[in-house]
PDB file of C-alpha atoms in Angstrom:
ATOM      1  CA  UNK A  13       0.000   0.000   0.000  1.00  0.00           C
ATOM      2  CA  UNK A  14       1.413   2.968  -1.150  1.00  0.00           C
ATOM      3  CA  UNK A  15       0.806   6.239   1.168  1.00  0.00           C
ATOM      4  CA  UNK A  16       0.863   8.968  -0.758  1.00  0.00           C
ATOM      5  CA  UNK A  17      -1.199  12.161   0.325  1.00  0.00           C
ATOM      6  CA  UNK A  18      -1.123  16.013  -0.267  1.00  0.00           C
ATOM      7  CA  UNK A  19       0.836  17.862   2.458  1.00  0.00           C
ATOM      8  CA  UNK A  20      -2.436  19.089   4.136  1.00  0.00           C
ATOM      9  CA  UNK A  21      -3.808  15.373   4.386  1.00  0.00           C
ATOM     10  CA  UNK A  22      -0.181  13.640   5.709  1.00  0.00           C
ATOM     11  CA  UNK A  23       0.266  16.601   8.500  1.00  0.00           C
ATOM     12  CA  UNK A  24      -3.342  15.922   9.723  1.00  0.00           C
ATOM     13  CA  UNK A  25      -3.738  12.315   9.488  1.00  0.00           C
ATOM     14  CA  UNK A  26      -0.129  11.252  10.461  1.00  0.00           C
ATOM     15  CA  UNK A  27      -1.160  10.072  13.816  1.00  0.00           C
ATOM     16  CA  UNK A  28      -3.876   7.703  12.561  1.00  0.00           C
ATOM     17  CA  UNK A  29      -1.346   5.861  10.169  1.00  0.00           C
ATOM     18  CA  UNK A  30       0.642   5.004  12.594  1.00  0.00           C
ATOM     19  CA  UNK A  31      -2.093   3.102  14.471  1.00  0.00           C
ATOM     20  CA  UNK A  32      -1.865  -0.578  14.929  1.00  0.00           C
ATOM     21  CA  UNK A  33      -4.918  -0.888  12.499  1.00  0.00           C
ATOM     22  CA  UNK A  34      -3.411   0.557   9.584  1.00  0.00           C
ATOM     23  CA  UNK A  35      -0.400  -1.641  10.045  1.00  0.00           C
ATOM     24  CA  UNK A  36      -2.758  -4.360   9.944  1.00  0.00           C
ATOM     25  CA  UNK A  37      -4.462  -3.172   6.869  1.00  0.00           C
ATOM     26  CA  UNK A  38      -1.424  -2.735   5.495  1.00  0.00           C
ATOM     27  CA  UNK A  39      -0.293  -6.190   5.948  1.00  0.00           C
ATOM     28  CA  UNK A  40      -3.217  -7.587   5.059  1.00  0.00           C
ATOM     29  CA  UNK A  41      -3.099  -6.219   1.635  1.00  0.00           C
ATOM     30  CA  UNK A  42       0.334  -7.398   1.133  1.00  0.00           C
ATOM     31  CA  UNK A  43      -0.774 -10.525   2.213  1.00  0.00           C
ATOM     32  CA  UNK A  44      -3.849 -10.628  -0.331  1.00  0.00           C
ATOM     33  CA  UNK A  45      -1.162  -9.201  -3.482  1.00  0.00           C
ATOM     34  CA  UNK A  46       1.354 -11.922  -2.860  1.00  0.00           C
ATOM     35  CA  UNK A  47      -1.930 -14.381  -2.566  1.00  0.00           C
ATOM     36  CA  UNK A  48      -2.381 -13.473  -6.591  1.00  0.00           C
ATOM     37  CA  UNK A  49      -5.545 -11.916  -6.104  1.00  0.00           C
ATOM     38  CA  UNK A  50      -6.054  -8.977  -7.278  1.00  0.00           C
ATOM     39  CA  UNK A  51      -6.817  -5.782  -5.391  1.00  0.00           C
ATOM     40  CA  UNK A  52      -8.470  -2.633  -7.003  1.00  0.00           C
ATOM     41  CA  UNK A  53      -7.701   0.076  -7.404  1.00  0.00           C
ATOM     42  CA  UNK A  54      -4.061   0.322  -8.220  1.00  0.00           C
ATOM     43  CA  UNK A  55      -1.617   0.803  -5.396  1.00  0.00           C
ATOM     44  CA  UNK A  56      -0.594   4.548  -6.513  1.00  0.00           C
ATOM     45  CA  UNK A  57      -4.255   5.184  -6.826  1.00  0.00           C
ATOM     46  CA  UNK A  58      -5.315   3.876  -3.510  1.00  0.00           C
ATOM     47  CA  UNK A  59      -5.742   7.434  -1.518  1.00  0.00           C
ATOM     48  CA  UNK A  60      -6.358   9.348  -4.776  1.00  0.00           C
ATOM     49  CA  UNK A  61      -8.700  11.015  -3.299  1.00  0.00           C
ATOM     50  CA  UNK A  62      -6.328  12.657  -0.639  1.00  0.00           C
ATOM     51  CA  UNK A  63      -4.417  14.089  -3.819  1.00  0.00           C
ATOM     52  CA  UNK A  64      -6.954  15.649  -5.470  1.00  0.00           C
ATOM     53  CA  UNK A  65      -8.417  17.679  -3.214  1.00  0.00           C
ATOM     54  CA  UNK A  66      -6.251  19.315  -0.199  1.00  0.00           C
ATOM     55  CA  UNK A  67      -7.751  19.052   3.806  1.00  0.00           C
ATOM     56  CA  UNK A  68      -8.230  22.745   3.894  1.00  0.00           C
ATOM     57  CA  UNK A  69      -9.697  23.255   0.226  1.00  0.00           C
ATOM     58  CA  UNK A  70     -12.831  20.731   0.972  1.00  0.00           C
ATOM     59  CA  UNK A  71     -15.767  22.170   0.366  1.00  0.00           C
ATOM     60  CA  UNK A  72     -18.045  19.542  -0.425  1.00  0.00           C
ATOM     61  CA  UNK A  73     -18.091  15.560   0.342  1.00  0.00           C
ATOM     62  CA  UNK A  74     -19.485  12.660  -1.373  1.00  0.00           C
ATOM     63  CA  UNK A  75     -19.362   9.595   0.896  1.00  0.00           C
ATOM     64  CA  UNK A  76     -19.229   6.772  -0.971  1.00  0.00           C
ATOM     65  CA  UNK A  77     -19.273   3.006   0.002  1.00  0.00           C
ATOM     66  CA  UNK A  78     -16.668   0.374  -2.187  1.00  0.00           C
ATOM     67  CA  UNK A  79     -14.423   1.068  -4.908  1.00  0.00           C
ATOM     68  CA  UNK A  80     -15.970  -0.673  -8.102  1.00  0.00           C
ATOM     69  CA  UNK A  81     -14.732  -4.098  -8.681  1.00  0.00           C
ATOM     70  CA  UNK A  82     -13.782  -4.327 -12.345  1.00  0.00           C
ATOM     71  CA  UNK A  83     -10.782  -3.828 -14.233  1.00  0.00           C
ATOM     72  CA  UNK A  84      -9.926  -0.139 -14.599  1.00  0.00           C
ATOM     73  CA  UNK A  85     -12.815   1.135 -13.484  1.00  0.00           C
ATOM     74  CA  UNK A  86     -11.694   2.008 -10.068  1.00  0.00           C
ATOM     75  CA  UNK A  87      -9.253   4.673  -9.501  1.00  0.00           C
ATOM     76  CA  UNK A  88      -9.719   6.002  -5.951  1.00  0.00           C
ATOM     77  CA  UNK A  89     -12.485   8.635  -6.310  1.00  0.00           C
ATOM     78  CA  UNK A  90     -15.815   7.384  -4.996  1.00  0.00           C
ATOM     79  CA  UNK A  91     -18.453   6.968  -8.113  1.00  0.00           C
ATOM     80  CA  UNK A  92     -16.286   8.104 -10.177  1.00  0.00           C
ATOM     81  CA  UNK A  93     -14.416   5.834 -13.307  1.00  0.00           C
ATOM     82  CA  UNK A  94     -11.301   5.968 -15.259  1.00  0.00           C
ATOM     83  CA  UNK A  95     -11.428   7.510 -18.966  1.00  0.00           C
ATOM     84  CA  UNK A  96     -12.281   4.837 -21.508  1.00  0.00           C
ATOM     85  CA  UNK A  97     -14.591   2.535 -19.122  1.00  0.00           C
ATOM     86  CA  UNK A  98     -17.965   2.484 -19.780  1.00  0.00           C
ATOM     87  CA  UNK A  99     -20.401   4.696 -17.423  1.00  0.00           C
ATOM     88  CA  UNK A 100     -21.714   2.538 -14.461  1.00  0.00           C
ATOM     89  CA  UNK A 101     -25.353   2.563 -13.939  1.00  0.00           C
ATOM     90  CA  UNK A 102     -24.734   4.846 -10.442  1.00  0.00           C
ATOM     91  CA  UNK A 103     -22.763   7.336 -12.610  1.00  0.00           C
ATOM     92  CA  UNK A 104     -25.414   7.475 -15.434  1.00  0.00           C
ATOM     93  CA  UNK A 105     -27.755   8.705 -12.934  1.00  0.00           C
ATOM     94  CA  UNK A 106     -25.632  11.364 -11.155  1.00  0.00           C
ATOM     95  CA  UNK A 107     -25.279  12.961 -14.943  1.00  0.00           C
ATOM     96  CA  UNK A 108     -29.104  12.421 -15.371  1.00  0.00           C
ATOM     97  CA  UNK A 109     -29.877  14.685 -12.151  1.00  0.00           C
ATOM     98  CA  UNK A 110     -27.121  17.109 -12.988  1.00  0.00           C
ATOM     99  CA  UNK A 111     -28.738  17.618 -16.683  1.00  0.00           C
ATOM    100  CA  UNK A 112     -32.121  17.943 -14.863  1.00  0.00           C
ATOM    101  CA  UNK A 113     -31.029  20.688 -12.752  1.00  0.00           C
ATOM    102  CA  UNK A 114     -27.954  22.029 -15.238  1.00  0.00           C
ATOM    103  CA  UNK A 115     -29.820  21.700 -18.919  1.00  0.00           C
ATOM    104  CA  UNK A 116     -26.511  23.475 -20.503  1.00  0.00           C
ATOM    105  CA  UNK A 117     -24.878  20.087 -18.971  1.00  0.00           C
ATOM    106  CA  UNK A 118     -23.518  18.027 -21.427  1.00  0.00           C
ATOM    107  CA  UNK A 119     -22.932  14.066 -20.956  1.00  0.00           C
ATOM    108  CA  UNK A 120     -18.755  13.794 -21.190  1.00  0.00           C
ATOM    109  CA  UNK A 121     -17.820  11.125 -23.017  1.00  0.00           C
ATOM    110  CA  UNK A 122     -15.901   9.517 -19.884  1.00  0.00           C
ATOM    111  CA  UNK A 123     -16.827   8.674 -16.201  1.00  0.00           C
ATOM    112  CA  UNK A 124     -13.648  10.298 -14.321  1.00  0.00           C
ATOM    113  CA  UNK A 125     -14.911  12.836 -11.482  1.00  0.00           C
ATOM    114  CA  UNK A 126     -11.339  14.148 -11.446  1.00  0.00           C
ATOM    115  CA  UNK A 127     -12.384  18.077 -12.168  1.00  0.00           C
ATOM    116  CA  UNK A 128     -14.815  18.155  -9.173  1.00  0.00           C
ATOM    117  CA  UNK A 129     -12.130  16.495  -7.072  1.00  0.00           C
ATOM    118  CA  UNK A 130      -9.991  19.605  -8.618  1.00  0.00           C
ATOM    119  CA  UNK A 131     -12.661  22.243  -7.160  1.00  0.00           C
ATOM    120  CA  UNK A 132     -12.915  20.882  -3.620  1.00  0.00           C
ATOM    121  CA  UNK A 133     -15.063  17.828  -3.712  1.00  0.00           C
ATOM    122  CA  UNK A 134     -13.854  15.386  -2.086  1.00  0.00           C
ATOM    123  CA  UNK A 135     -14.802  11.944  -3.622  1.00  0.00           C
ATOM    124  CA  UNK A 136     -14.660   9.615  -0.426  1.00  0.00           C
ATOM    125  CA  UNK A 137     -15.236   5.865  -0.206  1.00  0.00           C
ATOM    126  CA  UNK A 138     -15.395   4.027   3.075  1.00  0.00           C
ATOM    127  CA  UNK A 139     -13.847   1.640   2.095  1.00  0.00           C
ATOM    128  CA  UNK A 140     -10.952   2.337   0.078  1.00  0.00           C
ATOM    129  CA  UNK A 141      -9.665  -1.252  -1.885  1.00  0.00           C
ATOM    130  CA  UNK A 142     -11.829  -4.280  -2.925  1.00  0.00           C
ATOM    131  CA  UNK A 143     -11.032  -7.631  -4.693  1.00  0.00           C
ATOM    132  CA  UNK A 144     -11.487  -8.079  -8.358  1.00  0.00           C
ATOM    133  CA  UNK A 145     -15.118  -9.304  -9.085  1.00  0.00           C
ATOM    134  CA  UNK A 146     -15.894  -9.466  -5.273  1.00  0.00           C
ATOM    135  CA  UNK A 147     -17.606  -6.707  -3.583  1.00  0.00           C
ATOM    136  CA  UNK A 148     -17.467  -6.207  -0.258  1.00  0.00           C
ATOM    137  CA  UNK A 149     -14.364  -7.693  -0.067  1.00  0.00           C
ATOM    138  CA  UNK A 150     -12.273  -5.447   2.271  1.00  0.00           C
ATOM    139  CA  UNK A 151     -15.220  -4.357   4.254  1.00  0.00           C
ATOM    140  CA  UNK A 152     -14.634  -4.141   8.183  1.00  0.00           C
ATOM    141  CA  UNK A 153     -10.449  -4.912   7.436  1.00  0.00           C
ATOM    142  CA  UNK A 154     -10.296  -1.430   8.946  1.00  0.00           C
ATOM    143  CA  UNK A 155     -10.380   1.330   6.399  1.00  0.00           C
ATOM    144  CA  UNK A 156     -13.955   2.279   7.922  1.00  0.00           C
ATOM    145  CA  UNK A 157     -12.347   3.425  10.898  1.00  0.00           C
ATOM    146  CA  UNK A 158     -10.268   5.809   8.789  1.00  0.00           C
ATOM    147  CA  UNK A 159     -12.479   6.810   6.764  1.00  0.00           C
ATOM    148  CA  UNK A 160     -14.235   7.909   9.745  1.00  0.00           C
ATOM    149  CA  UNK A 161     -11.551   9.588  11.121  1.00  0.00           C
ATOM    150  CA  UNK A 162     -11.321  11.682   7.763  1.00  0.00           C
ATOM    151  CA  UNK A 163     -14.693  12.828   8.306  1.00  0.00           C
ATOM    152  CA  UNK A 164     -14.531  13.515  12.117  1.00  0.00           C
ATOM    153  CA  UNK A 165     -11.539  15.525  11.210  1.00  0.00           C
ATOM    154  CA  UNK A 166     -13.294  17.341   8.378  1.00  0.00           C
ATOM    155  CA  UNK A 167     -15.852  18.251  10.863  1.00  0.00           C
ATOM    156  CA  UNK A 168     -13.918  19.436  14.016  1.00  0.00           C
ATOM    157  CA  UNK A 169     -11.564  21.434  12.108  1.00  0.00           C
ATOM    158  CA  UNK A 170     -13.343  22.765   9.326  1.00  0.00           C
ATOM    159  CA  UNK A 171     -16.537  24.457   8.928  1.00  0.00           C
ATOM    160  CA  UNK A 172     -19.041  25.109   6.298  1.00  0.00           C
ATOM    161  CA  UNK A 173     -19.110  22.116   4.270  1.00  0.00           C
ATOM    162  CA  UNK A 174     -21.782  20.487   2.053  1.00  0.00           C
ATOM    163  CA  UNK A 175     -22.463  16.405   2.929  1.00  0.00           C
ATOM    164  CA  UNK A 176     -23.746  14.737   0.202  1.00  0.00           C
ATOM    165  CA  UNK A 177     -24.975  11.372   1.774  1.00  0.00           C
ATOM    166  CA  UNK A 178     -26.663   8.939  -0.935  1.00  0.00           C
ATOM    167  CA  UNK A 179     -28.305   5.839   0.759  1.00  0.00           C
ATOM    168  CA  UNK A 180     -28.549   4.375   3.967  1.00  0.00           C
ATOM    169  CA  UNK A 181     -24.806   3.252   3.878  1.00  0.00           C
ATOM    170  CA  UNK A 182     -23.787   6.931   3.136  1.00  0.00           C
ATOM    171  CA  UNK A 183     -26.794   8.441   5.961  1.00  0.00           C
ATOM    172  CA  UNK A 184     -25.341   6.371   8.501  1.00  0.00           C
ATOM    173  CA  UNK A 185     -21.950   8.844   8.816  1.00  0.00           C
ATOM    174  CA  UNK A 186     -24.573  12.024   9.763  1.00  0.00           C
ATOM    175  CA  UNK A 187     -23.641  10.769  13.348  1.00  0.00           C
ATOM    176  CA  UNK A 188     -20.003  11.938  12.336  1.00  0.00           C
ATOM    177  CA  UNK A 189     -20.633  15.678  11.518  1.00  0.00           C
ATOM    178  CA  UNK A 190     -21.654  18.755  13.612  1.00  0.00           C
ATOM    179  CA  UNK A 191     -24.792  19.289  12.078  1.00  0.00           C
ATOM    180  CA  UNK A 192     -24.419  23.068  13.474  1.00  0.00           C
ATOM    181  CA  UNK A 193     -20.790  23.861  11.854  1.00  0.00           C
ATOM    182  CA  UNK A 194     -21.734  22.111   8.431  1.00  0.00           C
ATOM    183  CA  UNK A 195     -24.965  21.423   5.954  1.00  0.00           C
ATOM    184  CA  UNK A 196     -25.616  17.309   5.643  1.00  0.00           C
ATOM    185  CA  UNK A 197     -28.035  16.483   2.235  1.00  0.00           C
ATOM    186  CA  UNK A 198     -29.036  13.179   2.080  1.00  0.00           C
ATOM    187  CA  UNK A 199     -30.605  11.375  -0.651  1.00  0.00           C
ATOM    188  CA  UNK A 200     -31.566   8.188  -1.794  1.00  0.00           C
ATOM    189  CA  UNK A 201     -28.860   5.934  -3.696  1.00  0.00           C
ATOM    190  CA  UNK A 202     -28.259   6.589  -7.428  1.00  0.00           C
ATOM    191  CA  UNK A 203     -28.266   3.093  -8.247  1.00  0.00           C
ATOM    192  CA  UNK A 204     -30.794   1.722 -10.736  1.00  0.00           C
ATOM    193  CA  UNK A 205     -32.728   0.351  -7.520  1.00  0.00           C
ATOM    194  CA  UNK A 206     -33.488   3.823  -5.442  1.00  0.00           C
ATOM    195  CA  UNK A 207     -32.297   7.113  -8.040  1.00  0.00           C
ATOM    196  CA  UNK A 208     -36.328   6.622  -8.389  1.00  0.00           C
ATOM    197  CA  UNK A 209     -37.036   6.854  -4.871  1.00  0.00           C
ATOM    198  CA  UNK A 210     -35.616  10.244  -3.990  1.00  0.00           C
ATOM    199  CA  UNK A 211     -32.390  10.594  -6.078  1.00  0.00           C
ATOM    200  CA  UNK A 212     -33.829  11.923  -9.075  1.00  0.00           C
ATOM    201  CA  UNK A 213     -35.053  16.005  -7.763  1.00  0.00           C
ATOM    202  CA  UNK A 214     -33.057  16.473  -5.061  1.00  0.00           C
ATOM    203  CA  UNK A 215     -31.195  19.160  -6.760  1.00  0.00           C
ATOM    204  CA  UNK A 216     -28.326  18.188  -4.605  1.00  0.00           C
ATOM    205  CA  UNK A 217     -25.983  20.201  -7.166  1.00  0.00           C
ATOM    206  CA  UNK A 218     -28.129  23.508  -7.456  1.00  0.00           C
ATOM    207  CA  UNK A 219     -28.102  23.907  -2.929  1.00  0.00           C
ATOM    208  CA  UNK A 220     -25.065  23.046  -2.684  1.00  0.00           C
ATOM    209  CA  UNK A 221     -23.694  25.746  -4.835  1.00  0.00           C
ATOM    210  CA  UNK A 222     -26.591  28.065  -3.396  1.00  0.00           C
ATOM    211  CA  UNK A 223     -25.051  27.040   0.431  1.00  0.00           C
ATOM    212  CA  UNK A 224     -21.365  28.146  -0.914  1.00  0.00           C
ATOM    213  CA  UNK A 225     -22.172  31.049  -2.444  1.00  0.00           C
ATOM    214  CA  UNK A 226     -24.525  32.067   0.364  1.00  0.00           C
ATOM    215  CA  UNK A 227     -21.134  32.029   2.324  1.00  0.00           C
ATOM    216  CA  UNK A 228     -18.952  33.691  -0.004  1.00  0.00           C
ATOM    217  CA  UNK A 229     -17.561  30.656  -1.801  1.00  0.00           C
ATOM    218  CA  UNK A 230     -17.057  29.892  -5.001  1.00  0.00           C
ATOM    219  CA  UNK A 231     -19.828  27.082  -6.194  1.00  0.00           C
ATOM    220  CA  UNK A 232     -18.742  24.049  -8.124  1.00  0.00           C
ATOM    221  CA  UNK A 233     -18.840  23.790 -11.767  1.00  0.00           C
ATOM    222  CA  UNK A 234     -20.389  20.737 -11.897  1.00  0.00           C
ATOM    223  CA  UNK A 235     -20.672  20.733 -15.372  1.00  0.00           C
ATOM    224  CA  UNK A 236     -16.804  20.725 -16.121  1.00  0.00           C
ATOM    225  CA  UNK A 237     -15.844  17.059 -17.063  1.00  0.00           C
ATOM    226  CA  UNK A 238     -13.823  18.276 -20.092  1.00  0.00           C
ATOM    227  CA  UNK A 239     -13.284  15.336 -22.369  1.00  0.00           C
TER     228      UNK A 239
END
């Protein structure tokens, strides 16, 4: 496991990976790559995430759950794809509820959330590695409890940021924020099974730029996925 974060991220967090935990996550994975199987996403690409967008430029975050589990999809941004895989079902309708609320939005011709991760969003799985064609895999190995620490942190020693939590999964970390320092929106799932349940119309992109500006931020140009 390579540890590689933005200067922000590794002077914050550099208590938490010394922890016996992340040891043992560490190992395990080690353990799992000399076992041949193979562990997604890429090692470089593993806190991705933590490059992208710096502790104290967060503005808004996107909890997600696993990476996805097939080849080159994953690429340490939660929801979000590498260029030349094909949109996953999720993904198609995050761009169908940005169109609906940005009509000038226009459907890139890749999946990767990198731009947004650019502007301050930070794209955050709980769970931060999986197993090829096994979902679920790494689940409760450990990287919850970081993750958890990431938001904690982003909520005792920031202020003013915009939660997007999508699903139960996602609604479950409200517990984690200070509801009176930061705004939580929560949503159903994207996936094919809820978007139709409360995903689709809850202009989650349109308040969350209206909460920024409100407090003299910049919003997020959602609709910049250059191709």
């Amino acid at each position: 496991m390579s540890i590689q974060f933005e200067n922000s991220w590794q002077e914050i967090l550099k208590e938490e990976l010394d922890k016996n935990y992340m040891i043992n996550l560490h190992s395990f994975l080690q353990i799992r790559g000399k076992e041949g199987y193979t562990i997604f996403p890429p090692n470089n690409l593993i806190f991705n995430a933590f490059k992208h967008t710096p502790f104290d430029q967060v503005k808004v975050a996107i909890i997600g759950q696993d990476p996805y589990h097939g080849k080159n999809q994953a690429h340490g941004l939660a929801f979000s794809v590498q260029k030349g895989v094909k949109l996953p079902p999720s993904l198609k309708n995050i761009f169908k509820e940005l169109q609906s609320e940005y009509p000038n939005f226009k459907y890139p011709n890749h999946g990767d959330l990198s731009q947004w991760a650019d502007q301050g969003v930070l794209l955050l799985n709980s769970t931060l590695t999986v197993e090829s064609s096994d979902p679920g895999s790494h689940q409760n190995r450990g990287w919850e409890i970081f993750t958890d620490k990431v938001i904690q942190l982003l909520s005792e020693k920031r202020s003013g940021i915009i939660f997007l939590l999508w699903g139960k999964y996602a609604q479950a970390k409200a517990g984690l924020i200070d509801h009176n320092k930061h705004l939580i929106l929560t949503a159903a799932h994207p996936s094919p099974f809820s978007a139709y349940h409360g995903f689709f119309g809850c202009n989650h992109f349109i308040l969350t730029n209206e909460y920024l500006e409100k407090n003299g931020e910049k919003g997020i140009d959602w609709c910049k996925l250059t191709n």
